mmCIF file of C-alpha atoms in Angstrom:
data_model
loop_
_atom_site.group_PDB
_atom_site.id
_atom_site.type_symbol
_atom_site.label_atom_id
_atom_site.label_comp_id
_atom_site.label_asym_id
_atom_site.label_seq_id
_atom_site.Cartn_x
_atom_site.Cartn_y
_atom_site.Cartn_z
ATOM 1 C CA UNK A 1 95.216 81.668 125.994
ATOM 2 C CA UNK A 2 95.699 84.486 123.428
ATOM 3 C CA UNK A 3 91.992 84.997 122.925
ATOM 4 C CA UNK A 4 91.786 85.859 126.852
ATOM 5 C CA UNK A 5 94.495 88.193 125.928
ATOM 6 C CA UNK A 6 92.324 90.241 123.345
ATOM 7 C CA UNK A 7 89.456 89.936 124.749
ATOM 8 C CA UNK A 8 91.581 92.042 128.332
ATOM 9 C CA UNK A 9 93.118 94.095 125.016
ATOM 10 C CA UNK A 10 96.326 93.358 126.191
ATOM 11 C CA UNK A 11 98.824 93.958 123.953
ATOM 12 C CA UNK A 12 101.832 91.999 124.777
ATOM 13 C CA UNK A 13 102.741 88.545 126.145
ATOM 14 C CA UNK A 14 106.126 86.851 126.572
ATOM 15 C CA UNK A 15 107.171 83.262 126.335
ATOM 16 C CA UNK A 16 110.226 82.270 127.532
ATOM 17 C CA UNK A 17 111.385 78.402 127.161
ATOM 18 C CA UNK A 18 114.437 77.106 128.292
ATOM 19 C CA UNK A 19 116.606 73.961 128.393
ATOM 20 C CA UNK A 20 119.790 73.091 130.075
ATOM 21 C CA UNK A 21 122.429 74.930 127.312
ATOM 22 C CA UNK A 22 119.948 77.270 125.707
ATOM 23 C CA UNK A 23 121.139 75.821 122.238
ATOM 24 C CA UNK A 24 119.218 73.262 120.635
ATOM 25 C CA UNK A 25 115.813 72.136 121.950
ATOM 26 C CA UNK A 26 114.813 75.457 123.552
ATOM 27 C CA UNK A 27 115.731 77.258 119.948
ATOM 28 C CA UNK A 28 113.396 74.402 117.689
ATOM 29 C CA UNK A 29 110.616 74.853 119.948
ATOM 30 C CA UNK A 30 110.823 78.397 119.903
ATOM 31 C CA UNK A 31 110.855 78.460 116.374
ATOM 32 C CA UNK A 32 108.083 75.823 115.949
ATOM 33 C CA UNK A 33 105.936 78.091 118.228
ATOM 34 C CA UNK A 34 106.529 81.597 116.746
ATOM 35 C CA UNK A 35 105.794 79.686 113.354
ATOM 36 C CA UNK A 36 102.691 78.578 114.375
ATOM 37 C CA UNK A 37 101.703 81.747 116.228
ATOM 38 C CA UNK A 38 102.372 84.104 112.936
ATOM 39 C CA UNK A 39 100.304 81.876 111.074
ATOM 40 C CA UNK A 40 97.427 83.551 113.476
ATOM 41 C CA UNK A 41 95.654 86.571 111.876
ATOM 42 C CA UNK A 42 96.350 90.037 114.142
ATOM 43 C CA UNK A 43 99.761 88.343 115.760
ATOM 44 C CA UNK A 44 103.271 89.555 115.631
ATOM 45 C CA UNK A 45 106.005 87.810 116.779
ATOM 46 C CA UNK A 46 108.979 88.657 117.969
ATOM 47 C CA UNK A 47 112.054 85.782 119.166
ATOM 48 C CA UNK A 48 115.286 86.326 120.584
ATOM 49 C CA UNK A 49 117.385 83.466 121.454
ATOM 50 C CA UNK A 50 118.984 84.380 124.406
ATOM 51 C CA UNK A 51 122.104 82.183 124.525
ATOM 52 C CA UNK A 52 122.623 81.280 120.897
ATOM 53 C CA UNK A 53 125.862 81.939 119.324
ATOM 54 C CA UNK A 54 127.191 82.072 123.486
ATOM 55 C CA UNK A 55 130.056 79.623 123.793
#
């Protein structure tokens, strides 16, 4: 998926992942992912967890 990206030399994509409270399993896959995604060469990641720290 993100070599289709570079190869269009687009610049920016968003994943968003969800789960029913937004607290636990959304957050560990999002972190899992962005880990493995900076371990690419040329990507930057950026995460914001959307409802963590919401009560």
């Amino acid at each position: 998926m993100l070599a289709g990206y570079q190869r269009e030399n687009k610049r920016h994509a968003t994943i968003a992942i969800g789960c029913t409270g937004g607290k636990h399993r959304s957050v560990a896959v999002s972190e899992e992912l962005s880990s493995l995604l900076r371990a690419l060469p040329g990507v930057a990641v950026s995460t914001k967890h959307r409802d963590l720290g919401r009560e």
